[in-house]
Coordinates of C-alpha atoms in Angstrom, one line a residue:
Chain C
M1 CA 46.7 -13.8 4.8
R2 CA 48.6 -10.8 5.3
K3 CA 47.1 -9.6 1.9
M4 CA 43.7 -10.3 2.8
L5 CA 44.0 -8.3 6.0
V6 CA 45.4 -5.1 4.1
L7 CA 42.4 -5.2 1.7
F8 CA 40.2 -5.4 4.8
L9 CA 41.6 -2.7 6.0
V10 CA 41.7 -0.4 2.9
V11 CA 38.2 -1.2 2.1
G12 CA 36.9 -0.4 5.8
W13 CA 39.3 2.9 5.5
V14 CA 37.8 3.8 2.2
N15 CA 34.6 3.1 3.4
L16 CA 34.8 5.4 6.7
V17 CA 36.4 8.4 4.6
F18 CA 34.0 7.7 1.7
P19 CA 30.5 6.8 3.4
Q20 CA 28.1 5.3 0.9
I21 CA 25.1 7.4 0.5
L22 CA 21.5 6.3 -0.3
I23 CA 19.0 8.7 -2.4
G24 CA 15.8 7.0 -2.4
V25 CA 14.0 8.2 -5.9
R26 CA 10.5 7.4 -7.7
T27 CA 9.8 6.8 -11.6
A28 CA 9.0 10.7 -11.8
T29 CA 9.8 13.1 -14.5
D30 CA 10.5 15.7 -11.8
H31 CA 12.9 13.1 -10.4
S32 CA 14.9 13.6 -13.1
P33 CA 18.0 15.9 -12.2
F34 CA 18.9 12.6 -9.9
Y35 CA 18.6 10.1 -13.2
V36 CA 20.9 12.6 -14.7
A37 CA 23.6 13.5 -12.0
D38 CA 23.6 9.4 -11.8
K39 CA 23.5 8.7 -15.4
Y40 CA 26.7 11.2 -16.0
G41 CA 28.3 10.3 -12.6
L42 CA 28.2 14.2 -11.5
Y43 CA 28.4 12.5 -7.9
E44 CA 31.8 10.8 -8.6
K45 CA 33.1 14.2 -9.9
E46 CA 32.4 15.7 -6.2
G47 CA 34.3 12.8 -5.2
L48 CA 31.0 11.0 -3.5
K49 CA 29.7 7.4 -3.2
V50 CA 26.4 8.0 -3.8
E51 CA 23.8 5.0 -5.1
V52 CA 20.6 6.4 -6.3
R53 CA 17.7 4.0 -5.6
L54 CA 14.7 3.7 -7.7
V55 CA 12.0 2.7 -5.1
P56 CA 8.2 2.0 -5.8
S57 CA 6.3 3.9 -3.5
N58 CA 6.9 7.6 -1.5
T59 CA 6.2 5.8 1.6
E60 CA 9.0 3.1 1.5
I61 CA 11.3 5.5 0.6
V62 CA 10.4 7.4 3.9
E63 CA 10.4 4.1 5.9
A64 CA 13.8 3.5 4.7
L65 CA 14.6 7.1 5.7
K66 CA 13.0 6.0 9.6
R67 CA 15.1 3.1 9.4
R68 CA 18.2 5.1 8.8
D69 CA 18.5 2.8 5.6
F70 CA 18.4 5.9 3.1
Q71 CA 20.4 9.5 4.1
M72 CA 18.4 11.3 1.2
G73 CA 15.0 11.0 -0.3
V74 CA 12.9 12.8 -3.3
F75 CA 8.9 12.6 -2.9
P76 CA 6.0 15.2 -3.1
I77 CA 5.7 17.5 -0.3
P78 CA 2.5 16.3 1.5
T79 CA 4.5 13.2 2.4
A80 CA 7.3 14.9 3.6
I81 CA 5.3 16.9 5.9
A82 CA 3.2 14.0 6.9
A83 CA 6.5 12.3 7.8
I84 CA 7.6 14.8 9.7
S85 CA 4.4 15.6 11.5
Q86 CA 4.5 11.8 12.7
G87 CA 7.7 12.7 14.2
V88 CA 10.3 11.7 11.6
P89 CA 13.5 13.3 11.9
I90 CA 13.8 14.5 8.4
K91 CA 14.0 18.2 6.8
I92 CA 13.2 19.4 3.2
V93 CA 16.4 20.8 2.0
A94 CA 15.5 21.6 -1.9
M95 CA 12.7 21.4 -4.1
T96 CA 12.9 19.6 -7.4
G97 CA 9.6 19.9 -9.4
R98 CA 6.8 22.3 -9.8
G99 CA 3.1 21.9 -10.8
G100 CA 2.5 19.3 -13.4
D101 CA -0.4 17.5 -11.9
G102 CA -4.1 18.4 -13.0
I103 CA -7.6 16.4 -13.5
L104 CA -7.9 13.9 -16.8
V105 CA -11.1 13.2 -18.2
L106 CA -12.2 11.7 -21.2
N107 CA -12.7 13.1 -24.6
E108 CA -16.4 12.4 -25.1
S109 CA -17.2 13.0 -21.5
G110 CA -19.2 16.7 -22.0
I111 CA -17.1 17.5 -18.6
K112 CA -15.7 21.5 -19.9
T113 CA -15.1 22.6 -16.6
V114 CA -14.6 21.7 -12.9
K115 CA -17.6 23.2 -11.9
D116 CA -19.2 20.3 -14.5
L117 CA -17.3 17.6 -11.6
K118 CA -20.3 17.9 -9.6
D119 CA -21.9 14.4 -8.6
K120 CA -19.3 12.9 -10.6
R121 CA -16.6 9.9 -9.5
I122 CA -12.8 11.3 -9.0
A123 CA -10.2 8.8 -8.8
T124 CA -7.1 9.6 -6.8
I125 CA -4.7 8.6 -4.3
R126 CA -5.6 9.6 -0.9
A127 CA -3.4 12.1 1.3
S128 CA -1.3 12.6 -1.9
I129 CA -0.6 15.9 -3.7
L130 CA -3.2 14.8 -6.3
D131 CA -5.7 14.5 -3.6
I132 CA -4.7 17.6 -1.8
M133 CA -4.3 19.7 -5.1
L134 CA -7.8 18.4 -6.2
R135 CA -9.6 19.1 -2.9
Y136 CA -8.1 22.9 -3.5
A137 CA -9.3 22.9 -7.0
L138 CA -12.8 22.1 -6.3
E139 CA -13.1 24.2 -3.3
K140 CA -11.7 27.4 -5.7
E141 CA -15.2 26.5 -7.7
G142 CA -16.9 26.5 -5.3
L143 CA -17.7 22.8 -4.6
V144 CA -17.3 21.1 -1.5
P145 CA -15.1 18.1 -1.9
E146 CA -16.7 15.3 -0.1
R147 CA -20.6 16.6 -0.7
D148 CA -20.2 17.3 -4.3
V149 CA -18.1 14.5 -5.7
K150 CA -17.6 11.4 -5.1
F151 CA -13.9 10.3 -4.3
L152 CA -12.6 6.9 -5.3
Y153 CA -9.3 6.3 -3.6
F154 CA -6.4 4.0 -5.6
M155 CA -2.9 3.1 -4.6
K156 CA -1.3 3.7 -7.7
L157 CA -1.6 6.2 -10.8
G158 CA -1.4 3.5 -13.2
D159 CA -4.3 1.7 -11.7
M160 CA -6.6 4.6 -11.9
I161 CA -6.2 5.1 -16.2
G162 CA -8.3 1.7 -16.6
P163 CA -11.5 3.0 -14.5
L164 CA -11.2 6.3 -16.6
K165 CA -10.7 4.7 -20.0
T166 CA -14.0 2.3 -18.8
K167 CA -16.0 5.2 -17.6
Q168 CA -16.0 3.7 -14.0
V169 CA -15.0 7.1 -12.8
E170 CA -15.6 10.3 -14.7
A171 CA -12.2 11.8 -14.1
S172 CA -8.8 11.5 -12.5
S173 CA -6.7 13.4 -10.7
H174 CA -3.4 12.9 -12.1
T175 CA 0.4 13.7 -12.8
E176 CA 2.7 13.8 -15.7
P177 CA 3.7 12.5 -18.0
F178 CA 0.2 10.3 -18.0
L179 CA -1.5 13.5 -18.5
T180 CA 0.4 14.2 -21.6
E181 CA 0.1 10.6 -22.6
A182 CA -3.8 10.5 -22.4
E183 CA -3.7 13.8 -24.6
L184 CA -1.5 13.0 -27.1
S185 CA -2.8 9.5 -27.6
G186 CA -6.3 11.4 -28.1
W187 CA -8.0 9.4 -26.0
G188 CA -7.9 11.9 -22.9
R189 CA -8.1 15.8 -22.4
I190 CA -6.6 17.7 -19.5
L191 CA -9.8 19.5 -17.9
V192 CA -7.4 22.1 -15.9
Y193 CA -3.6 22.1 -14.4
Y194 CA -3.4 22.7 -10.6
D195 CA -1.2 25.3 -11.5
N196 CA -4.5 27.5 -12.3
Y197 CA -5.4 27.6 -8.8
W198 CA -2.1 27.9 -7.4
K199 CA 0.7 29.0 -9.5
D200 CA 3.6 26.8 -9.6
H201 CA 2.7 24.9 -6.1
P202 CA 5.5 22.5 -5.1
C203 CA 5.7 18.9 -6.0
C204 CA 8.7 16.9 -5.3
V205 CA 10.9 17.8 -2.6
V206 CA 14.5 16.6 -1.5
V207 CA 14.6 15.6 1.7
A208 CA 17.2 14.6 4.3
H209 CA 17.6 12.5 7.8
Q210 CA 18.8 15.0 10.8
D211 CA 21.4 12.4 11.6
F212 CA 23.2 12.9 8.1
I213 CA 22.5 16.8 7.8
N214 CA 24.3 16.7 11.4
S215 CA 26.9 14.3 10.7
Q216 CA 27.9 15.0 6.7
P217 CA 27.0 18.3 6.4
Q218 CA 30.0 19.2 3.9
N219 CA 28.4 16.2 1.6
L220 CA 25.0 17.4 1.7
K221 CA 26.5 20.8 0.3
K222 CA 28.0 18.8 -2.1
I223 CA 25.0 16.2 -3.3
L224 CA 22.9 19.4 -3.5
K225 CA 25.2 21.0 -5.6
V226 CA 25.1 18.5 -8.2
H227 CA 21.5 18.7 -7.6
L228 CA 21.7 22.4 -9.2
E229 CA 24.0 21.6 -11.4
S230 CA 21.7 18.7 -13.0
I231 CA 18.4 20.9 -12.5
R232 CA 20.1 23.4 -15.1
Y233 CA 21.0 20.2 -17.3
V234 CA 17.7 19.2 -17.4
N235 CA 16.4 22.8 -18.3
K236 CA 18.7 23.2 -20.7
N237 CA 18.9 19.8 -22.5
K238 CA 15.0 18.3 -22.6
E239 CA 15.4 16.0 -25.3
D240 CA 18.7 14.2 -23.4
T241 CA 16.6 14.4 -20.2
A242 CA 13.4 13.0 -21.8
R243 CA 15.9 9.7 -23.0
I244 CA 17.5 9.3 -20.1
I245 CA 14.1 9.6 -17.7
C246 CA 12.7 6.5 -20.5
E247 CA 16.0 4.5 -18.9
Y248 CA 14.3 5.1 -15.8
M249 CA 10.8 5.1 -16.5
K250 CA 10.1 1.8 -18.5
G251 CA 7.1 1.8 -21.3
F252 CA 7.1 5.9 -22.0
D253 CA 7.9 7.1 -25.5
P254 CA 10.4 9.6 -25.2
R255 CA 8.2 12.0 -27.1
I256 CA 5.0 12.7 -25.1
V257 CA 8.0 12.5 -22.1
L258 CA 9.9 15.4 -23.8
E259 CA 6.3 17.1 -24.1
S260 CA 5.6 16.6 -20.4
L261 CA 8.8 18.6 -19.3
S262 CA 7.5 21.5 -21.5
P263 CA 7.4 24.5 -18.8
R264 CA 3.3 25.0 -19.7
R265 CA 2.8 21.6 -18.1
M266 CA 5.8 21.6 -15.1
K267 CA 8.7 23.1 -13.9
V268 CA 11.6 21.4 -12.4
D269 CA 13.2 23.7 -9.9
Y270 CA 15.4 23.6 -6.7
Q271 CA 14.3 26.7 -4.7
I272 CA 11.4 26.5 -1.9
T273 CA 9.9 28.7 0.3
P274 CA 8.9 28.6 4.1
E275 CA 5.4 30.1 3.1
E276 CA 4.4 27.6 0.4
V277 CA 5.6 24.6 2.7
L278 CA 3.4 26.2 5.4
K279 CA 0.6 26.9 2.9
M280 CA 0.9 23.1 1.9
A281 CA 0.6 21.9 5.6
E282 CA -2.4 24.3 6.2
L283 CA -4.0 22.6 3.3
M284 CA -3.3 19.3 4.8
K285 CA -4.6 20.2 8.4
R286 CA -7.8 21.2 6.5
Y287 CA -8.4 18.0 4.7
G288 CA -7.7 15.9 8.0
M289 CA -4.3 14.8 6.7
I290 CA -2.6 16.2 9.7
E291 CA -3.8 16.9 13.2
E292 CA -1.0 19.8 13.9
I293 CA 1.2 21.9 11.6
P294 CA 4.7 21.3 12.7
P295 CA 6.9 24.5 12.9
V296 CA 8.2 25.6 9.5
E297 CA 12.0 25.1 11.1
K298 CA 11.4 21.7 11.7
M299 CA 10.5 21.1 8.2
L300 CA 12.8 22.9 6.2
D301 CA 16.3 23.6 6.3
L302 CA 17.4 26.2 3.9
S303 CA 20.8 26.7 4.8
F304 CA 22.7 24.7 2.3
L305 CA 21.2 25.9 -0.6
K306 CA 21.3 29.9 0.6
E307 CA 25.2 28.9 1.0
L308 CA 24.8 27.6 -2.7
A309 CA 23.4 30.6 -3.8
Q310 CA 26.1 33.2 -2.0
R311 CA 28.6 31.3 -3.8
Chain T
M1 CA -7.1 -21.9 34.7
N2 CA -9.7 -22.4 32.0
R3 CA -8.6 -22.3 28.3
T4 CA -9.6 -18.7 28.0
L5 CA -7.2 -17.9 31.0
K6 CA -4.5 -19.3 29.6
G7 CA -4.7 -17.6 26.0
L8 CA -5.2 -14.3 27.5
L9 CA -2.3 -14.7 30.1
L10 CA 0.0 -15.1 26.8
V11 CA -1.2 -12.0 25.3
L12 CA -1.1 -9.9 28.3
V13 CA 2.7 -11.1 28.6
F14 CA 2.9 -10.7 25.3
L15 CA 1.5 -6.8 24.8
G16 CA 3.7 -6.1 28.6
V17 CA 6.9 -7.1 26.9
W18 CA 6.2 -5.1 23.7
E19 CA 5.3 -1.9 26.2
F20 CA 8.7 -2.5 27.8
I21 CA 10.7 -2.6 24.9
S22 CA 9.0 0.4 23.2
R23 CA 9.1 2.6 26.6
S24 CA 12.5 1.5 27.3
K25 CA 13.7 2.5 24.0
L26 CA 15.2 -0.8 23.0
I27 CA 13.6 0.0 19.3
D28 CA 12.6 3.0 18.5
T29 CA 9.0 4.3 19.1
L30 CA 8.6 5.4 15.3
L31 CA 9.5 2.0 14.5
L32 CA 7.9 0.3 16.9
P33 CA 5.2 2.6 19.1
P34 CA 4.0 1.1 22.0
P35 CA 0.7 -0.6 22.6
S36 CA -0.8 1.8 25.0
S37 CA -0.4 4.2 22.2
V38 CA -2.0 2.1 20.0
L39 CA -5.0 1.5 22.2
F40 CA -5.3 5.2 22.6
R41 CA -5.9 5.6 19.0
G42 CA -8.1 2.7 18.9
W43 CA -10.3 4.7 21.5
V44 CA -10.1 8.2 19.9
L45 CA -10.9 6.4 16.3
F46 CA -13.6 4.6 18.1
S47 CA -15.2 7.5 20.1
K48 CA -15.1 9.7 16.7
G49 CA -17.2 6.8 15.3
E50 CA -15.0 5.9 12.3
L51 CA -13.6 2.2 13.8
W52 CA -17.1 1.0 13.2
G53 CA -17.4 2.5 9.8
H54 CA -14.4 0.6 9.0
I55 CA -15.2 -2.8 10.9
G56 CA -18.8 -2.5 9.2
A57 CA -17.2 -3.2 5.7
S58 CA -14.5 -5.1 5.9
L59 CA -16.7 -7.4 7.6
W60 CA -19.6 -7.5 5.2
R61 CA -16.8 -8.1 2.6
V62 CA -15.0 -10.8 4.1
L63 CA -18.1 -12.7 5.3
L64 CA -19.3 -12.4 1.7
G65 CA -16.3 -13.3 0.1
F66 CA -15.7 -16.1 2.4
V67 CA -19.6 -17.6 2.2
L68 CA -18.8 -17.2 -2.0
A69 CA -15.8 -19.3 -1.5
I70 CA -17.6 -21.7 0.5
V71 CA -20.6 -22.1 -1.7
F72 CA -18.2 -22.8 -4.8
S73 CA -15.6 -24.8 -2.8
L74 CA -17.6 -27.3 -1.1
P75 CA -19.8 -29.3 -4.0
L76 CA -17.1 -28.9 -6.4
G77 CA -14.4 -30.3 -3.8
V78 CA -17.0 -33.0 -3.4
I79 CA -17.2 -33.8 -7.0
L80 CA -13.6 -33.6 -7.6
G81 CA -13.0 -35.9 -4.4
L82 CA -15.3 -38.4 -5.8
Y83 CA -14.6 -38.6 -9.0
P84 CA -10.8 -38.3 -10.0
K85 CA -11.4 -38.6 -13.9
V86 CA -12.8 -35.5 -13.9
A87 CA -10.6 -33.8 -11.5
E88 CA -7.6 -34.7 -14.3
Y89 CA -9.3 -32.1 -16.2
F90 CA -9.5 -29.5 -13.3
D91 CA -6.2 -30.2 -11.7
P92 CA -3.9 -27.9 -13.9
L93 CA -6.2 -25.0 -14.1
L94 CA -6.3 -25.3 -10.4
Q95 CA -2.5 -25.6 -9.8
L96 CA -2.4 -22.6 -12.2
F97 CA -4.4 -20.2 -10.5
R98 CA -3.6 -21.2 -6.8
P99 CA -0.4 -19.6 -6.6
L100 CA -1.1 -16.4 -8.1
A101 CA -1.1 -13.5 -5.0
P102 CA -4.7 -11.9 -4.5
P103 CA -3.0 -8.4 -5.7
A104 CA -2.1 -9.6 -8.7
W105 CA -5.5 -10.0 -9.5
I106 CA -6.3 -6.3 -8.8
P107 CA -6.0 -5.2 -12.4
L108 CA -8.5 -7.5 -13.7
A109 CA -10.7 -7.2 -10.5
I110 CA -11.3 -3.7 -11.8
L111 CA -11.8 -4.5 -15.2
W112 CA -14.4 -7.2 -14.7
F113 CA -16.1 -6.2 -11.8
G114 CA -15.9 -2.4 -11.8
I115 CA -14.3 -0.1 -8.6
G116 CA -15.7 -0.6 -5.4
D117 CA -16.6 -3.8 -3.2
R118 CA -17.6 -6.0 -5.6
A119 CA -13.6 -5.9 -7.1
A120 CA -12.9 -6.2 -3.5
I121 CA -15.2 -9.3 -2.8
F122 CA -13.7 -10.9 -6.0
I123 CA -10.1 -10.7 -4.9
I124 CA -11.3 -12.1 -1.3
F125 CA -12.9 -15.0 -2.9
I126 CA -10.1 -15.7 -5.2
G127 CA -7.9 -15.5 -2.3
T128 CA -9.6 -18.4 -0.3
V129 CA -11.2 -20.5 -2.5
F130 CA -8.5 -22.4 -4.2
S131 CA -7.0 -23.8 -0.7
M132 CA -10.4 -24.4 0.3
L133 CA -11.2 -26.5 -2.8
L134 CA -8.3 -28.5 -3.2
G135 CA -8.4 -29.0 0.9
I136 CA -11.9 -30.5 0.3
M137 CA -11.4 -32.3 -2.6
G138 CA -8.4 -34.4 -0.4
A139 CA -10.4 -34.8 2.2
T140 CA -13.2 -36.2 -0.4
K141 CA -10.7 -38.7 -1.9
R142 CA -9.9 -40.2 1.3
V143 CA -13.3 -41.1 2.8
N144 CA -13.1 -44.9 3.2
K145 CA -14.7 -46.7 0.6
D146 CA -15.3 -49.5 3.0
L147 CA -18.0 -46.8 4.9
V148 CA -19.5 -46.5 1.4
K149 CA -19.7 -50.2 0.8
V150 CA -21.5 -51.1 3.7
G151 CA -24.1 -47.8 3.1
L152 CA -24.8 -49.3 -0.3
T153 CA -25.2 -52.7 1.1
L154 CA -27.4 -51.8 3.7
G155 CA -29.7 -50.2 0.7
A156 CA -28.8 -46.6 0.6
D157 CA -28.5 -45.1 -3.0
W158 CA -25.6 -42.9 -4.4
R159 CA -27.2 -39.7 -3.2
K160 CA -27.7 -40.9 0.4
A161 CA -24.7 -42.5 0.5
V162 CA -22.9 -38.9 -0.4
F163 CA -25.2 -37.0 2.0
Y164 CA -25.1 -39.3 5.2
I165 CA -21.4 -41.3 4.6
V166 CA -19.1 -39.1 2.5
L167 CA -20.2 -35.6 3.9
P168 CA -20.3 -36.5 7.7
S169 CA -16.7 -38.3 6.9
I170 CA -15.4 -35.2 5.6
A171 CA -16.7 -32.8 8.0
P172 CA -13.9 -32.4 10.5
F173 CA -11.7 -31.7 7.7
V174 CA -14.1 -29.3 5.9
F175 CA -14.6 -27.4 9.4
T176 CA -10.3 -27.1 9.6
Y177 CA -10.4 -25.8 6.0
L178 CA -13.2 -23.4 7.1
R179 CA -10.9 -22.0 9.3
I180 CA -7.8 -22.1 7.3
G181 CA -10.4 -20.0 4.7
L182 CA -11.4 -17.6 7.1
A183 CA -7.7 -16.8 7.9
L184 CA -6.9 -16.3 4.2
S185 CA -9.9 -14.0 3.8
W186 CA -8.7 -11.6 6.4
M187 CA -5.5 -11.9 4.6
C188 CA -6.8 -11.0 1.5
V189 CA -8.8 -7.7 3.0
V190 CA -6.0 -5.2 2.7
A191 CA -5.2 -6.2 -0.9
S192 CA -8.8 -6.2 -1.5
E193 CA -9.4 -2.5 -0.4
M194 CA -6.4 -1.5 -2.2
V195 CA -9.5 -1.4 -5.0
A196 CA -11.0 2.2 -5.0
V197 CA -13.0 1.5 -1.6
E198 CA -13.6 4.6 0.4
R199 CA -14.1 2.3 4.1
G200 CA -12.4 -0.4 5.7
I201 CA -9.7 -1.3 8.1
G202 CA -7.3 -2.3 5.2
F203 CA -8.2 1.0 3.6
M204 CA -8.0 2.9 7.0
M205 CA -4.1 1.0 7.4
I206 CA -3.3 2.1 3.6
E207 CA -4.5 5.5 4.5
A208 CA -2.4 5.4 7.5
R209 CA 0.9 4.1 5.8
N210 CA 0.6 7.0 3.7
L211 CA 0.2 9.3 6.4
F212 CA 2.9 7.6 8.6
R213 CA 0.2 7.0 11.6
T214 CA 2.5 3.3 12.5
E215 CA -0.1 3.4 15.6
D216 CA -3.5 3.2 13.1
V217 CA -1.7 0.4 11.4
L218 CA -0.8 -1.6 14.1
L219 CA -4.2 -0.7 15.2
G220 CA -5.8 -2.1 12.0
M221 CA -3.4 -5.2 12.5
G222 CA -5.0 -5.9 15.8
V223 CA -8.2 -5.3 14.6
V224 CA -8.0 -7.7 11.8
G225 CA -6.4 -10.0 13.9
G226 CA -9.2 -10.0 16.7
L227 CA -12.6 -9.9 14.6
G228 CA -10.7 -13.4 12.8
Y229 CA -10.5 -14.5 16.1
G230 CA -13.8 -13.8 17.1
I231 CA -15.1 -15.5 13.8
D232 CA -12.8 -18.5 14.5
L233 CA -14.3 -18.9 17.8
M234 CA -17.9 -18.7 16.3
I235 CA -17.3 -21.5 13.7
R236 CA -15.2 -23.5 16.3
Q237 CA -18.7 -23.7 18.4
I238 CA -20.7 -24.7 15.4
E239 CA -18.0 -27.5 14.9
H240 CA -18.0 -28.7 18.3
K241 CA -22.2 -28.8 18.2
V242 CA -22.1 -30.4 14.2
L243 CA -19.2 -32.9 15.1
R244 CA -20.4 -33.8 18.8
W245 CA -20.1 -37.4 17.7
T246 CA -16.6 -37.5 17.5
K247 CA -16.4 -36.8 20.8
G248 CA -14.4 -40.2 22.4
L249 CA -13.5 -41.0 19.2
M250 CA -10.2 -38.8 18.8
A251 CA -6.5 -39.3 19.6
H252 CA -5.7 -36.5 21.4
E253 CA -8.4 -37.6 24.4
L254 CA -5.6 -39.8 25.0
F255 CA -2.9 -37.2 25.9
G256 CA -2.7 -34.4 28.2
D257 CA -5.6 -33.8 31.0
H258 CA -7.6 -36.5 29.0
R259 CA -5.4 -39.2 29.5
T260 CA -8.2 -41.8 30.4
L261 CA -7.3 -45.4 29.1

């Protein structure tokens, strides 16, 4: 009985001193720094007890953050801005990926330029980075999104491939590694990367709950330190990273994932600027996804990254 | 107090308790916004004209999917109920498909029916039809054979026996399964509107979820509930008229306010 009590107290003390930190991630190539950190025990090396948990969708990560079940999450920047605009107390603390999205068409479609998409049906995911960048690209090419093309909204990336292959849509706004897979498998063609319209545009960001920022700043700093290390690893060891990604993203060929990690297709990066956050928020407002642009200091906290950079 | 007022009273109490819980921060408003905020969002969307488009699109899909399910399940249910040997062939197939959740059909619905309304209507149909079919089949199976025998003895042929004895006998159960089927159709509407549609209450709820507009999600739930209740009331009215002959024959009339032995 006494032993049980001692064990109980020890476990309680350990949990108090080393609280478990949950980070919600999805299966995406630019989430790879978190897979690497998890795989190679980089959090443990910093004395942290972190669980990197795979979650099916961005909204579920935000919902878990809202409930304070997760302390941190990784998802595309529009998801973060939409959540913040609705009062969810989270802040962007770092970046994880840039670019890696574009428009996919069938090889035999005859579509040569973005302008050729006029009066065509395009698959996308409503209010996602793919939706925003698609609208932005269409506008840049002189097309009026709602008037000149027909958007068809899907829930998941995988759901958009079938309709494209069966010609129920003429194009699909898609992301890596699906784009590279379509190209290397020979059935699809990347019409354009959105980088052509907004060079190195932000994609997935690292987000922390305000309570976590306030209560465990040291741990947040350590997690971001690991994030920077993992990003360096990802950029130097692409072959190993591709192998690790495939452990998390079942069903993908490591060679395809390796190719999708090439700098011309996407970038894994941690730096983010207030200007690009504001630009994304402005686009979201223009496309009716948010009503008001939250102040940048409500969206972004770069103090931890700056401190790490000074070191 | 009449029946409608009694029901309304409980709804008002429910909304009042919910408003109190949200306003007093017993539950974070991020997780549960008060009903007044939901109603306000409803008013905003209504005055912009957005809500009608969503309601119209969903109503059309639900009604079409539901009607198709009736057209399929009513005759087949009666046939399988009357001919158990034929039902034996169908039973494994029905039991195999029945437990499949509507979202599981989405990839196939897209491939078979293309994207848009047809796939959405198929998902509503498939999510509704099996429960109705099995219910009608079961009700037909339990029709008292003596009633049919009497009919045949009095000169009816098999066709007349089905139309004038079997169908009226199962009618009370058919109405119950229609109401269950209608509720299932509304339950399928969110899943059905995951399939590349541009409008609909389910679509509105999915979009609201993506943009963390919890008020809009709750509004969508309220609209689905309200529409479902409205159509259910209409079915009940029809039931009341069609089944007038059952008045005075039902056990519940012996209980409660109707205790008149």
